Coordinates of C-alpha atoms in Angstrom, one line a residue:
X1 CA 61.2 -47.9 -13.9
X2 CA 58.7 -45.8 -12.2
X3 CA 59.8 -43.5 -9.5
X4 CA 58.8 -44.6 -6.0
X5 CA 56.3 -41.7 -5.6
X6 CA 54.4 -42.7 -8.7
X7 CA 54.3 -46.3 -7.7
X8 CA 52.9 -45.4 -4.4
X9 CA 50.1 -43.4 -5.9
X10 CA 49.3 -46.2 -8.3
X11 CA 49.4 -48.6 -5.4
X12 CA 47.3 -46.1 -3.4
X13 CA 44.7 -46.0 -6.1
X14 CA 44.7 -49.7 -6.4
X15 CA 44.6 -50.0 -2.6
X16 CA 41.8 -47.5 -2.4
X17 CA 39.9 -49.1 -5.2
X18 CA 40.3 -52.5 -3.5
X19 CA 39.2 -51.0 -0.2
X20 CA 36.2 -49.5 -1.9
X21 CA 35.3 -52.8 -3.5
X22 CA 35.7 -54.6 -0.2
X23 CA 33.7 -52.0 1.6
X24 CA 30.9 -52.2 -1.0
X25 CA 30.9 -56.0 -0.9
X26 CA 30.6 -55.9 2.9
X27 CA 27.9 -53.3 2.7
X28 CA 26.1 -55.4 0.2
X29 CA 26.4 -58.4 2.5
X30 CA 25.1 -56.4 5.4
X31 CA 22.3 -55.0 3.4
X32 CA 21.4 -58.5 2.1
X33 CA 21.6 -59.9 5.7
X34 CA 19.5 -57.0 7.0
X35 CA 17.0 -57.6 4.2
X36 CA 16.8 -61.3 5.0
X37 CA 16.4 -60.4 8.7
X38 CA 13.6 -58.0 7.8
X39 CA 11.9 -60.7 5.8
X40 CA 12.2 -63.0 8.7
X41 CA 10.7 -60.4 11.1
X42 CA 7.9 -59.7 8.6
X43 CA 7.2 -63.4 8.3
X44 CA 7.1 -63.7 12.1
X45 CA 4.7 -60.8 12.2
X46 CA 2.6 -62.4 9.5
X47 CA 2.5 -65.7 11.4
X48 CA 1.5 -63.8 14.6
X49 CA -1.2 -61.9 12.8
X50 CA -2.4 -65.1 11.2
X51 CA -2.5 -66.8 14.6
X52 CA -4.3 -63.8 16.2
X53 CA -6.8 -63.8 13.3
X54 CA -7.4 -67.5 13.8
X55 CA -7.9 -67.1 17.5
X56 CA -10.3 -64.2 17.0
X57 CA -12.3 -66.1 14.4
X58 CA -12.4 -69.2 16.7
X59 CA -13.6 -67.2 19.7
X60 CA -16.3 -65.6 17.5
X61 CA -17.5 -69.0 16.2
X62 CA -17.5 -70.3 19.8
X63 CA -19.6 -67.4 21.0
X64 CA -22.1 -67.9 18.2
X65 CA -22.3 -71.6 19.0
X66 CA -22.9 -70.9 22.7
X67 CA -25.6 -68.3 21.8
X68 CA -27.4 -70.8 19.5
X69 CA -27.2 -73.5 22.1
X70 CA -28.6 -71.2 24.7
X71 CA -31.4 -70.0 22.4
X72 CA -32.8 -73.4 21.4
X73 CA -34.1 -76.2 23.6
X74 CA -36.0 -79.4 23.0
X75 CA -39.0 -80.3 25.1
X76 CA -39.0 -84.1 25.2
X77 CA -42.1 -86.2 24.4
X78 CA -44.4 -86.7 27.4
X79 CA -43.4 -83.4 29.0
X80 CA -44.4 -79.8 28.8
X81 CA -42.1 -76.9 29.3
X82 CA -42.6 -74.0 31.6
X83 CA -40.5 -71.0 30.8
X84 CA -39.4 -68.7 33.6
X85 CA -38.1 -65.3 32.7
X86 CA -36.0 -63.8 35.5
X87 CA -37.5 -66.5 37.8
X88 CA -41.1 -65.6 37.1
X89 CA -43.1 -68.5 35.3
X90 CA -44.8 -67.5 32.1
X91 CA -48.4 -68.6 31.6
X92 CA -47.9 -70.4 28.3
X93 CA -47.0 -74.1 28.4
X94 CA -44.5 -75.2 25.7
X95 CA -45.5 -78.5 24.0
X96 CA -42.9 -81.1 23.0
X97 CA -40.5 -80.2 20.2
X98 CA -37.8 -77.7 19.4
X99 CA -38.4 -74.3 21.1
X100 CA -36.6 -71.0 20.9
X101 CA -36.1 -69.3 24.3
X102 CA -34.5 -66.0 25.3
X103 CA -30.9 -66.8 26.2
X104 CA -29.4 -66.0 29.6
X105 CA -32.6 -64.5 31.1
X106 CA -34.8 -67.5 31.2
X107 CA -34.9 -71.1 32.3
X108 CA -36.9 -73.9 30.9
X109 CA -38.3 -76.6 33.3
X110 CA -39.7 -79.8 32.0
X111 CA -42.8 -81.3 33.7
X112 CA -43.7 -84.9 33.1
X113 CA -47.4 -85.2 32.2
X114 CA -47.5 -89.0 31.7
X115 CA -48.6 -91.4 34.4
X116 CA -45.8 -91.7 37.0
X117 CA -45.4 -94.2 39.8
X118 CA -43.6 -93.5 43.1
X119 CA -42.9 -95.8 45.9
X120 CA -43.0 -94.7 49.5
X121 CA -42.2 -96.4 52.8
X122 CA -43.2 -94.8 56.0
X123 CA -44.1 -95.5 59.5
X124 CA -46.6 -93.8 61.8
X125 CA -48.4 -94.6 65.0
X126 CA -52.0 -95.8 65.1
X127 CA -54.6 -94.6 67.6
X128 CA -53.4 -97.2 70.1
X129 CA -49.8 -96.1 69.6
X130 CA -48.8 -99.2 67.6
X131 CA -46.1 -98.3 65.1
X132 CA -47.4 -99.2 61.7
X133 CA -44.9 -99.7 58.8
X134 CA -46.5 -99.1 55.4
X135 CA -45.2 -99.5 51.9
X136 CA -47.2 -97.5 49.4
X137 CA -47.0 -97.3 45.6
X138 CA -48.6 -94.2 44.3
X139 CA -49.5 -93.7 40.6
X140 CA -50.4 -90.2 39.6
X141 CA -50.7 -87.8 36.6
X142 CA -50.0 -84.1 36.8
X143 CA -53.2 -82.5 35.8
X144 CA -52.1 -78.8 36.0
X145 CA -48.4 -78.5 35.2
X146 CA -48.4 -74.8 36.2
X147 CA -49.7 -75.5 39.7
X148 CA -47.4 -78.5 40.1
X149 CA -44.4 -76.3 39.0
X150 CA -45.2 -73.5 41.5
X151 CA -45.9 -75.9 44.4
X152 CA -43.1 -78.4 44.1
X153 CA -40.1 -76.6 42.6
X154 CA -38.1 -79.8 42.9
X155 CA -38.2 -83.5 42.4
X156 CA -41.7 -85.1 42.6
X157 CA -40.5 -87.7 45.2
X158 CA -39.9 -85.0 47.9
X159 CA -43.3 -83.4 47.4
X160 CA -45.1 -86.7 47.4
X161 CA -43.2 -88.0 50.5
X162 CA -44.2 -84.9 52.5
X163 CA -47.9 -85.2 51.4
X164 CA -48.0 -88.9 52.2
X165 CA -46.4 -88.5 55.6
X166 CA -49.0 -85.9 56.6
X167 CA -51.9 -88.0 55.3
X168 CA -50.6 -91.1 57.0
X169 CA -50.4 -89.4 60.3
X170 CA -53.9 -88.0 60.0
X171 CA -55.5 -91.3 58.9
X172 CA -53.6 -93.7 61.1
X173 CA -54.3 -91.7 64.2
X174 CA -58.0 -92.3 63.7
X175 CA -57.8 -96.1 63.6
X176 CA -56.6 -98.9 65.9
X177 CA -53.8 -101.2 64.6
X178 CA -56.2 -104.2 64.3
X179 CA -58.8 -102.1 62.4
X180 CA -56.1 -101.0 60.0
X181 CA -55.0 -104.6 59.1
X182 CA -58.6 -105.9 58.9
X183 CA -60.1 -103.0 56.9
X184 CA -57.2 -102.3 54.6
X185 CA -59.4 -101.2 51.7
X186 CA -61.2 -98.6 53.7
X187 CA -58.0 -97.2 55.1
X188 CA -56.5 -97.0 51.6
X189 CA -59.6 -95.2 50.3
X190 CA -59.3 -92.7 53.2
X191 CA -55.7 -92.1 52.3
X192 CA -56.5 -91.5 48.7
X193 CA -59.1 -88.9 49.8
X194 CA -56.6 -87.2 52.0

């Protein structure tokens, strides 16, 4: 039988060896857990980097699409285009079709050059102060799109209404109510001349 001191030292060595093994197993588990945690963090960073890359590429593609959309315009058939750079109209008329325009500094306005019809209802006093109610139908063609563009700067109806009202007042003030109804053709011709 071994003396008690010797057994203790054997038991101490065994206990220390068991403690070292337990410690290295715990350390290995912690290292493995830390490694797995680091992998998870790296994967999360990778996912974030991938998302950021995707967002950056999507923003770039969107900007290119907006730039292309702003650069090209289609002038429809029966119209001409007037390009205004910084609000100043250019002298060249753009014919129907696909046209490249400088983006963000210019606007393209379409002018209809086909025959157009506008209806107008108005009332004005005649020379004898009889209120005359007239319904007119005006057919017109824009002869010079540049002059039309500079003078109207809005819908054709507003410009035509203003011109017709001024002409009606001038013409109707010259005639009596009976003369207007009896000589409709002459009054119409005089309105056209105005």
